[in-house]
Amino acid sequence: MANSYKTLKEDFVSNLAGGSILEINKVTALAPVAIILWSTFQSRRSFFTPYTLIALVTDFLLNVGVILLATTLYSSSPTLLAILILSPAFLLYTLPSSTAGHKRAFKPPAAAKLPNGFSSSSSNDNLDPFPVRPFLTTYRGAMLVVTCLAILAVDFRVFPRRFAKVETWGTSLMDLGVGSFVFSAGVVSARPILKDKYSNRKTTLRSRLYASAKHSLPLLVLGLARLWSVKGLDYAEHVTEYGVHWNFFFTLAFIPPFVALFQSFFSVIPSYALLSLLLSGIYQIVLETTNLKAFILIAPRTDVFSQNREGIFSFVGYLSIFLAGQATGMYVLPRDLSPTTPAQSVTGYQQRMTLLRRLAFWSLTWTILFLCTTNYRYGLGLQISRRLANLPYTLWVAAFNTCQITVFCTLESIFFPAVYKAIDKKTEKKESERATSRVLKAYNRNGLAIFLAANLLTGLVNLTLPTLSMDRLQSMAVLSVYAVVLTGLAVGLDLSDISIKM
């Protein structure tokens, strides 16, 4: 890559100040808005059953195309785009529904309580104690779509600079995206912990570290491969993002072993949310009372440690975010949320209402904590920094993602009540599949592999096309082809029943 063009590309993503949280919320709200129209089509017309080519195209346009438009052409008018999407949904609701038989009453079987706090109704053959949650699939799939689109779109002028990662202080869509990727990984990581608890199986630190090493090794390899390719191909890079050699794959790789260590503290501090707050709180105190903040932001890069200081120290914040996600997974994933209530007296509706109340409580809690740390009049007046991954950044990511999960859970509860009213595994699986976008399911199923593919395609596009010189039409054409290819890969893997674990 020519030095002058490389410098131009690096300048294009450097020294940015970001935008407002309100605008970020408006743009990201297009994902739930698109799901409203998707759910209306499916619940009122069974449009995506069977899953034909037309259904696939519509699914893609709603759950990928809308996000692409929201972050590019409609970035300044997300409300208008939302109105355009919601209008046909309201129209469909004025027409008679062509579906029936999806709102059966739920009659839970009699069950006794087990000593570990779970009910026997959750352990029998009727229902899985840790069911697949369609709203979680939707949440994670939508998050991956936004992330994958943004990592290429940021290199085009059609993508607003206020959405790109900020230099030091401020908020942006991409800053939120990288934290959300870690948070969502934390949510699903709670499943093996819950299964161990359910089966009364205790794991040793040694076994947890061994299991975490198996997850970390592929990510370390990917991190080294990215490092080699960036340096070897003289690819444009933003050094203050993670450092000279560090990259996001290294951050992801080091999280599992540290989480395994923190699991040992769970017997002393039985709350992953509290562990997250303690870790990020102590980190913030160190930033404010020592010269660590100055070292990260302005120290000369004289050795390997100082050259990669952003990646090394921001890891503390990302670990806190992961633990916050894990805390969310601990109450979102299990079916039985009321261990003190007799199982035979709890209906699917009551379980869902309990889940929604808990999600709302934690959404409010994380939001209040965020406001307390950032408000200049009534709080600490701290600034958000993704570069530092400080306490306000951790709380912002946690608040946003719990609110997103709450919204998607609410939409599923409204449009597909048969999911939580199912009385056996077969029915629940059928209703869950009916309530899940095939495109978002495909992204979620092989999320890390698709994210890797997105990075490879981004590199290919940047090495072969002058992205900064392309007009809006050319930019949208390239981004649309990229979205089609990436979605085709995700759906192709899903249709072939291939899961790539890393």
Coordinates of C-alpha atoms in Angstrom, one line a residue:
M1 CA 0.0 0.0 0.0
A2 CA 1.5 3.4 -1.0
N3 CA 2.7 5.4 2.0
S4 CA 0.7 8.5 1.0
Y5 CA -2.6 6.5 0.7
K6 CA -1.8 4.5 3.9
T7 CA -1.3 7.8 5.8
L8 CA -4.5 9.2 4.3
K9 CA -6.4 6.1 5.5
E10 CA -4.9 6.2 9.0
D11 CA -5.8 9.9 9.3
F12 CA -9.3 9.1 8.1
V13 CA -9.9 7.0 11.3
S14 CA -7.8 9.0 13.7
N15 CA -8.5 11.9 16.1
L16 CA -12.2 11.5 16.0
A17 CA -14.6 12.7 18.7
G18 CA -17.6 10.5 18.1
G19 CA -21.3 11.4 18.6
S20 CA -24.1 11.5 21.1
I21 CA -25.4 8.5 23.0
L22 CA -28.9 9.5 21.9
E23 CA -28.1 9.3 18.3
I24 CA -26.4 5.9 18.8
N25 CA -29.5 4.7 20.5
K26 CA -31.7 5.9 17.6
V27 CA -29.6 4.1 15.0
T28 CA -29.3 0.8 17.0
A29 CA -33.0 0.9 17.7
L30 CA -33.5 0.1 14.0
A31 CA -32.6 -3.5 14.8
P32 CA -35.6 -4.0 17.1
V33 CA -37.8 -2.0 14.7
A34 CA -36.8 -4.4 11.9
I35 CA -37.7 -7.3 14.1
I36 CA -41.1 -5.8 14.7
L37 CA -41.8 -6.0 11.0
W38 CA -40.2 -9.4 10.7
S39 CA -42.3 -10.7 13.6
T40 CA -45.5 -9.2 12.2
F41 CA -44.9 -11.0 8.9
Q42 CA -44.2 -14.2 10.7
S43 CA -46.9 -14.1 13.4
R44 CA -49.7 -12.8 11.2
R45 CA -48.8 -14.5 7.9
S46 CA -46.2 -17.2 8.6
F47 CA -44.3 -15.5 5.8
F48 CA -41.0 -17.2 6.7
T49 CA -42.5 -20.7 7.0
P50 CA -41.6 -22.5 4.8
Y51 CA -38.3 -20.7 4.3
T52 CA -38.3 -20.0 0.6
L53 CA -35.9 -17.9 -1.5
I54 CA -38.3 -14.9 -1.2
A55 CA -38.3 -15.4 2.5
L56 CA -34.5 -15.4 2.6
V57 CA -34.3 -12.2 0.6
T58 CA -36.9 -10.5 2.8
D59 CA -35.1 -11.7 5.9
F60 CA -31.8 -10.3 4.6
L61 CA -33.3 -7.0 3.6
L62 CA -35.0 -6.5 7.0
N63 CA -32.2 -7.7 9.3
V64 CA -29.1 -6.8 7.3
G65 CA -30.2 -4.2 4.8
V66 CA -32.0 -2.0 7.3
I67 CA -28.8 -1.9 9.5
L68 CA -26.7 -1.0 6.5
L69 CA -29.1 1.8 5.6
A70 CA -29.3 3.0 9.2
T71 CA -25.5 3.4 9.4
T72 CA -25.0 5.0 6.0
L73 CA -27.7 6.7 3.9
Y74 CA -30.2 7.1 6.7
S75 CA -27.6 7.8 9.4
S76 CA -28.9 11.4 9.8
S77 CA -32.6 10.4 9.7
P78 CA -33.0 7.1 11.6
T79 CA -36.5 8.1 12.7
L80 CA -37.7 8.4 9.1
L81 CA -36.3 4.9 8.4
A82 CA -38.1 3.6 11.5
I83 CA -41.4 5.1 10.3
L84 CA -41.0 3.6 6.8
I85 CA -40.4 0.1 8.4
L86 CA -43.2 0.3 11.0
S87 CA -45.8 1.5 8.6
P88 CA -46.3 -1.9 6.8
A89 CA -46.3 -3.6 10.2
F90 CA -49.2 -1.5 11.4
L91 CA -50.9 -2.1 8.0
L92 CA -50.5 -5.9 8.5
Y93 CA -52.1 -5.7 11.9
T94 CA -55.2 -4.1 10.4
L95 CA -55.7 -7.2 8.3
P96 CA -57.0 -10.5 9.5
S97 CA -54.4 -13.0 10.7
S98 CA -53.8 -16.1 8.5
T99 CA -52.2 -18.0 11.4
A100 CA -53.8 -19.9 14.2
G101 CA -53.0 -22.5 16.8
H102 CA -50.0 -20.8 18.3
K103 CA -51.5 -19.6 21.6
R104 CA -52.2 -22.8 23.5
A105 CA -52.7 -22.7 27.3
F106 CA -49.7 -23.9 29.4
K107 CA -50.3 -26.5 32.0
P108 CA -47.1 -27.3 33.9
P109 CA -46.7 -30.9 35.1
A110 CA -46.5 -31.5 38.8
A111 CA -42.9 -31.5 40.1
A112 CA -40.9 -31.6 43.2
K113 CA -38.0 -29.4 44.2
L114 CA -34.4 -30.7 43.9
P115 CA -31.8 -29.9 46.6
N116 CA -29.8 -27.7 44.2
G117 CA -32.6 -25.2 43.8
F118 CA -33.8 -26.4 40.4
S119 CA -37.2 -28.0 39.9
S120 CA -37.7 -31.5 38.7
S121 CA -40.1 -30.2 36.0
S122 CA -37.0 -28.6 34.5
S123 CA -35.1 -31.8 34.7
N124 CA -37.5 -34.2 33.1
D125 CA -38.0 -35.0 29.4
N126 CA -40.7 -32.4 28.9
L127 CA -38.6 -29.3 28.8
D128 CA -35.0 -28.4 28.7
P129 CA -33.9 -26.6 31.9
F130 CA -31.7 -24.3 29.7
P131 CA -33.8 -23.7 26.6
V132 CA -32.7 -22.0 23.5
R133 CA -33.9 -18.4 23.8
P134 CA -34.9 -17.0 20.4
F135 CA -34.7 -13.4 21.7
L136 CA -31.0 -14.0 22.7
T137 CA -30.3 -15.4 19.2
T138 CA -31.9 -12.3 17.7
Y139 CA -29.9 -10.0 20.0
R140 CA -26.6 -11.7 19.3
G141 CA -27.3 -12.0 15.6
A142 CA -28.2 -8.3 15.3
M143 CA -25.1 -7.3 17.2
L144 CA -22.9 -9.3 14.9
V145 CA -24.6 -7.8 11.8
V146 CA -23.9 -4.3 13.0
T147 CA -20.3 -5.1 14.0
C148 CA -19.5 -6.9 10.7
L149 CA -21.0 -4.1 8.6
A150 CA -19.3 -1.4 10.5
I151 CA -15.7 -2.8 10.2
L152 CA -15.8 -2.4 6.5
A153 CA -18.2 0.6 6.2
V154 CA -15.9 2.7 8.4
D155 CA -13.4 2.8 5.5
F156 CA -15.9 4.6 3.2
R157 CA -17.0 8.2 3.4
V158 CA -20.6 7.2 3.3
F159 CA -20.1 6.0 6.9
P160 CA -20.3 9.0 9.2
R161 CA -17.1 9.8 11.1
R162 CA -19.0 10.2 14.3
F163 CA -19.8 6.5 14.2
A164 CA -16.1 5.5 14.0
K165 CA -14.0 4.8 17.1
V166 CA -13.1 7.9 19.0
E167 CA -9.5 8.7 19.7
T168 CA -9.7 8.9 23.5
W169 CA -12.8 10.5 25.1
G170 CA -16.4 10.2 23.8
T171 CA -18.9 7.7 22.4
S172 CA -19.5 6.2 19.0
L173 CA -21.3 3.3 17.4
M174 CA -18.1 1.3 16.8
D175 CA -16.9 1.9 20.4
L176 CA -20.2 0.4 21.6
G177 CA -19.9 -2.5 19.1
V178 CA -16.6 -3.8 20.3
G179 CA -17.8 -3.8 24.0
S180 CA -21.1 -5.4 23.0
F181 CA -19.2 -8.2 21.2
V182 CA -17.5 -9.0 24.5
F183 CA -20.7 -8.6 26.6
S184 CA -22.7 -11.0 24.4
A185 CA -19.9 -13.6 24.7
G186 CA -20.2 -13.3 28.4
V187 CA -23.9 -13.9 28.3
V188 CA -23.6 -17.3 26.6
S189 CA -20.5 -18.3 28.6
A190 CA -22.8 -18.7 31.6
R191 CA -24.4 -21.8 30.2
P192 CA -21.7 -24.3 31.2
I193 CA -21.5 -22.8 34.7
L194 CA -25.3 -23.2 35.1
K195 CA -25.1 -26.7 33.8
D196 CA -22.5 -27.6 36.4
K197 CA -24.6 -26.1 39.1
Y198 CA -27.7 -27.9 37.9
S199 CA -25.9 -31.3 37.9
N200 CA -24.1 -30.5 41.2
R201 CA -20.8 -30.9 39.5
K202 CA -17.9 -29.0 40.9
T203 CA -14.9 -28.1 38.7
T204 CA -11.4 -27.5 39.8
L205 CA -9.3 -24.5 38.9
R206 CA -7.0 -26.7 37.0
S207 CA -9.8 -28.1 34.8
R208 CA -11.2 -24.7 34.2
L209 CA -7.8 -23.3 33.1
Y210 CA -7.4 -26.3 30.8
A211 CA -10.8 -25.7 29.2
S212 CA -10.1 -22.0 28.9
A213 CA -6.7 -22.7 27.2
K214 CA -8.5 -24.7 24.5
H215 CA -10.7 -21.7 23.8
S216 CA -7.8 -19.2 23.9
L217 CA -5.3 -21.0 21.7
P218 CA -7.2 -20.5 18.4
L219 CA -7.8 -16.8 19.3
L220 CA -4.1 -16.4 20.0
V221 CA -3.3 -17.9 16.6
L222 CA -5.8 -15.5 14.9
G223 CA -4.2 -12.6 16.8
L224 CA -0.7 -13.5 15.6
A225 CA -2.0 -14.1 12.1
R226 CA -3.6 -10.6 12.0
L227 CA -0.4 -9.1 13.4
W228 CA 1.7 -10.7 10.7
S229 CA -0.7 -9.8 7.9
V230 CA -1.0 -6.1 9.0
K231 CA 2.7 -5.7 9.4
G232 CA 3.6 -7.8 6.3
L233 CA 1.2 -6.1 4.0
D234 CA 1.9 -2.7 5.3
Y235 CA -1.8 -2.3 6.1
A236 CA -3.2 0.9 7.5
E237 CA -3.6 0.7 11.3
H238 CA -4.7 2.9 14.2
V239 CA -2.0 2.4 16.8
T240 CA -3.8 4.2 19.7
E241 CA -6.7 1.7 19.4
Y242 CA -4.9 -1.2 21.0
G243 CA -1.2 -0.6 20.5
V244 CA 1.6 -1.4 18.1
H245 CA 1.2 -5.2 18.2
W246 CA -1.9 -5.9 20.2
N247 CA -5.3 -6.5 18.5
F248 CA -8.8 -7.4 19.5
F249 CA -8.2 -11.2 19.0
F250 CA -5.5 -11.0 21.8
T251 CA -8.0 -9.4 24.1
L252 CA -10.6 -12.1 23.4
A253 CA -7.9 -14.8 23.8
F254 CA -6.9 -13.7 27.3
I255 CA -10.4 -13.4 28.7
P256 CA -11.2 -17.1 29.2
P257 CA -8.3 -17.9 31.6
F258 CA -8.9 -14.8 33.7
V259 CA -12.6 -15.7 33.9
A260 CA -11.6 -19.2 35.1
L261 CA -9.6 -17.5 37.8
F262 CA -12.4 -15.2 38.8
Q263 CA -14.8 -18.1 39.1
S264 CA -12.8 -19.1 42.2
F265 CA -13.9 -15.8 43.8
F266 CA -17.5 -16.7 43.3
S267 CA -17.8 -18.5 46.6
V268 CA -16.7 -15.3 48.4
I269 CA -18.5 -12.8 46.2
P270 CA -21.5 -14.8 44.8
S271 CA -22.3 -12.3 42.0
Y272 CA -20.6 -11.8 38.7
A273 CA -22.2 -8.3 38.5
L274 CA -20.5 -7.4 41.8
L275 CA -17.2 -8.9 40.6
S276 CA -17.5 -6.8 37.4
L277 CA -18.2 -3.6 39.4
L278 CA -15.4 -4.3 41.9
L279 CA -12.9 -4.9 39.1
S280 CA -13.8 -1.9 37.0
G281 CA -14.2 0.3 40.1
I282 CA -10.7 -0.6 41.4
Y283 CA -9.3 0.0 37.9
Q284 CA -11.0 3.4 37.7
I285 CA -9.6 4.4 41.2
V286 CA -6.1 3.4 40.0
L287 CA -6.6 5.5 36.8
E288 CA -7.6 8.5 38.9
T289 CA -5.1 8.3 41.8
T290 CA -1.9 7.2 40.0
N291 CA -0.1 8.2 36.8
L292 CA -1.5 5.2 34.9
K293 CA -3.9 7.3 32.9
A294 CA -1.1 9.5 31.7
F295 CA 1.1 6.5 30.9
I296 CA -1.6 5.0 28.7
L297 CA -2.4 8.2 26.9
I298 CA 0.8 10.1 26.4
A299 CA 3.9 8.0 27.4
P300 CA 6.5 7.3 24.7
R301 CA 6.5 3.9 23.2
T302 CA 10.0 2.7 24.2
D303 CA 9.5 -1.0 24.7
V304 CA 7.0 -3.8 24.0
F305 CA 5.0 -3.1 27.1
S306 CA 4.6 0.6 26.5
Q307 CA 4.0 0.0 22.8
N308 CA 0.9 -2.1 23.6
R309 CA -0.2 -0.3 26.8
E310 CA -3.8 0.4 25.4
G311 CA -4.4 -3.2 24.7
I312 CA -2.9 -4.4 28.0
F313 CA -4.7 -2.1 30.4
S314 CA -8.0 -1.9 28.5
F315 CA -8.2 -5.7 28.9
V316 CA -9.2 -5.0 32.5
G317 CA -12.3 -3.1 31.3
Y318 CA -13.2 -5.8 28.7
L319 CA -12.9 -8.5 31.4
S320 CA -15.3 -6.4 33.5
I321 CA -17.7 -6.2 30.6
F322 CA -17.5 -10.0 30.0
L323 CA -18.3 -10.6 33.7
A324 CA -21.3 -8.2 33.4
G325 CA -22.5 -10.2 30.5
Q326 CA -21.9 -13.4 32.4
A327 CA -24.0 -12.0 35.2
T328 CA -26.8 -11.4 32.7
G329 CA -26.6 -14.9 31.3
M330 CA -27.0 -16.4 34.8
Y331 CA -30.6 -15.2 35.0
V332 CA -31.5 -15.1 31.3
L333 CA -30.5 -18.7 30.3
P334 CA -32.2 -20.9 32.9
R335 CA -35.9 -21.7 32.7
D336 CA -36.6 -21.8 36.4
L337 CA -36.1 -18.3 37.8
S338 CA -38.1 -18.8 41.0
P339 CA -36.3 -21.6 43.0
T340 CA -38.3 -20.8 46.1
T341 CA -41.7 -21.1 44.4
P342 CA -43.2 -24.6 44.0
A343 CA -42.7 -25.6 40.4
Q344 CA -46.2 -26.9 39.9
S345 CA -47.6 -23.5 40.6
V346 CA -45.5 -21.6 38.1
T347 CA -46.8 -21.2 34.5
G348 CA -44.8 -20.3 31.4
Y349 CA -46.4 -16.9 31.5
Q350 CA -45.2 -16.3 35.1
Q351 CA -41.7 -17.4 34.3
R352 CA -41.6 -15.0 31.4
M353 CA -42.9 -12.1 33.5
T354 CA -40.3 -12.9 36.1
L355 CA -37.6 -12.8 33.5
L356 CA -38.8 -9.5 32.1
R357 CA -39.0 -7.9 35.5
R358 CA -35.4 -9.1 36.3
L359 CA -34.2 -7.7 32.9
A360 CA -35.9 -4.4 33.5
F361 CA -34.4 -4.2 37.0
W362 CA -30.9 -4.8 35.8
S363 CA -31.4 -2.5 32.8
L364 CA -32.4 0.2 35.2
T365 CA -29.6 -0.6 37.7
W366 CA -26.8 -0.4 35.1
T367 CA -28.3 2.8 33.6
I368 CA -28.5 4.5 37.0
L369 CA -24.9 3.4 37.8
F370 CA -23.8 4.8 34.4
L371 CA -25.5 8.1 35.1
C372 CA -24.0 8.3 38.6
T373 CA -20.5 8.0 37.2
T374 CA -20.9 10.4 34.2
N375 CA -23.3 13.1 35.3
Y376 CA -21.5 16.3 36.1
R377 CA -24.0 17.8 38.4
Y378 CA -25.2 14.8 40.5
G379 CA -22.5 12.2 39.7
L380 CA -18.7 11.8 39.4
G381 CA -18.5 13.6 36.1
L382 CA -16.3 10.9 34.5
Q383 CA -15.8 10.8 30.8
I384 CA -16.3 7.6 28.7
S385 CA -13.2 6.2 27.1
R386 CA -13.1 3.0 25.0
R387 CA -9.3 3.4 24.7
L388 CA -9.0 3.1 28.5
A389 CA -12.1 0.8 28.8
N390 CA -12.8 2.7 32.0
L391 CA -15.7 2.4 34.5
P392 CA -18.1 4.6 32.6
Y393 CA -17.4 2.7 29.4
T394 CA -18.1 -0.6 31.1
L395 CA -21.3 0.6 32.6
W396 CA -22.5 2.1 29.3
V397 CA -21.9 -1.2 27.5
A398 CA -23.7 -3.1 30.3
A399 CA -26.6 -0.7 30.4
F400 CA -27.1 -0.7 26.6
N401 CA -26.9 -4.5 26.2
T402 CA -29.3 -5.3 29.0
C403 CA -31.7 -2.8 27.6
Q404 CA -31.4 -4.4 24.1
I405 CA -32.0 -7.9 25.5
T406 CA -35.0 -6.6 27.4
V407 CA -36.5 -5.1 24.2
F408 CA -36.0 -8.2 22.2
C409 CA -37.4 -10.4 25.0
T410 CA -40.5 -8.1 25.2
L411 CA -41.0 -8.3 21.4
E412 CA -40.8 -12.1 21.5
S413 CA -43.3 -12.2 24.4
I414 CA -45.7 -10.1 22.4
F415 CA -45.5 -11.7 19.0
F416 CA -44.6 -15.3 19.9
P417 CA -46.2 -16.2 23.3
A418 CA -46.3 -19.9 22.2
V419 CA -42.5 -20.1 22.8
Y420 CA -42.8 -19.7 26.6
K421 CA -46.2 -21.6 26.8
A422 CA -44.8 -24.8 25.2
I423 CA -45.3 -27.9 27.3
D424 CA -42.8 -30.2 25.7
K425 CA -39.4 -30.1 23.9
K426 CA -40.8 -30.8 20.5
T427 CA -43.3 -28.0 20.6
E428 CA -40.8 -25.6 22.2
K429 CA -38.3 -26.3 19.5
K430 CA -40.8 -25.8 16.7
E431 CA -42.1 -22.5 18.2
S432 CA -38.6 -21.3 18.9
E433 CA -37.6 -21.9 15.3
R434 CA -40.7 -20.1 14.1
A435 CA -39.8 -17.1 16.3
T436 CA -36.2 -16.8 15.0
S437 CA -34.9 -15.1 11.9
R438 CA -32.9 -17.7 9.9
V439 CA -30.4 -15.0 8.9
L440 CA -29.8 -13.8 12.5
K441 CA -29.6 -17.4 13.7
A442 CA -26.9 -18.1 11.1
Y443 CA -24.9 -15.1 12.2
N444 CA -25.2 -16.2 15.8
R445 CA -24.4 -19.8 15.2
N446 CA -20.9 -19.2 13.8
G447 CA -20.4 -15.7 15.2
L448 CA -16.6 -15.7 15.7
A449 CA -16.1 -17.4 12.3
I450 CA -18.2 -14.9 10.6
F451 CA -16.4 -12.1 12.4
L452 CA -13.1 -13.5 11.2
A453 CA -14.5 -13.7 7.6
A454 CA -15.6 -10.1 7.9
N455 CA -12.1 -9.1 8.9
L456 CA -10.6 -11.0 5.9
L457 CA -13.1 -9.5 3.5
T458 CA -12.5 -6.0 4.9
G459 CA -8.7 -6.5 4.3
L460 CA -9.3 -7.7 0.8
V461 CA -11.5 -4.8 -0.1
N462 CA -9.1 -2.3 1.3
L463 CA -6.1 -3.8 -0.5
T464 CA -7.9 -3.8 -3.9
L465 CA -10.2 -0.8 -3.9
P466 CA -9.6 2.9 -3.2
T467 CA -12.4 3.1 -0.7
L468 CA -11.8 6.8 0.2
S469 CA -12.2 7.8 -3.5
M470 CA -15.6 6.1 -4.0
D471 CA -18.8 8.1 -4.2
R472 CA -22.0 7.1 -2.4
L473 CA -23.4 4.9 -5.1
Q474 CA -20.1 3.0 -5.5
S475 CA -19.7 2.7 -1.8
M476 CA -23.2 1.3 -1.2
A477 CA -22.7 -1.2 -4.1
V478 CA -19.5 -2.5 -2.5
L479 CA -21.0 -2.7 1.0
S480 CA -24.2 -4.4 -0.4
V481 CA -22.1 -7.1 -2.1
Y482 CA -20.0 -7.5 1.0
A483 CA -23.2 -7.9 3.1
V484 CA -24.6 -10.5 0.6
V485 CA -21.4 -12.5 0.6
L486 CA -21.1 -12.5 4.4
T487 CA -24.7 -13.4 4.9
G488 CA -24.5 -16.1 2.2
L489 CA -21.6 -17.6 4.0
A490 CA -23.4 -17.5 7.4
V491 CA -26.6 -19.0 6.0
G492 CA -24.7 -21.6 3.9
L493 CA -22.9 -22.9 7.0
D494 CA -26.2 -23.0 8.9
L495 CA -28.1 -24.8 6.1
S496 CA -25.2 -27.3 5.9
D497 CA -25.5 -27.8 9.7
I498 CA -21.9 -26.7 10.2
S499 CA -20.8 -25.1 13.5
I500 CA -17.2 -23.7 13.6
K501 CA -16.1 -23.5 17.2
M502 CA -13.1 -21.4 18.2

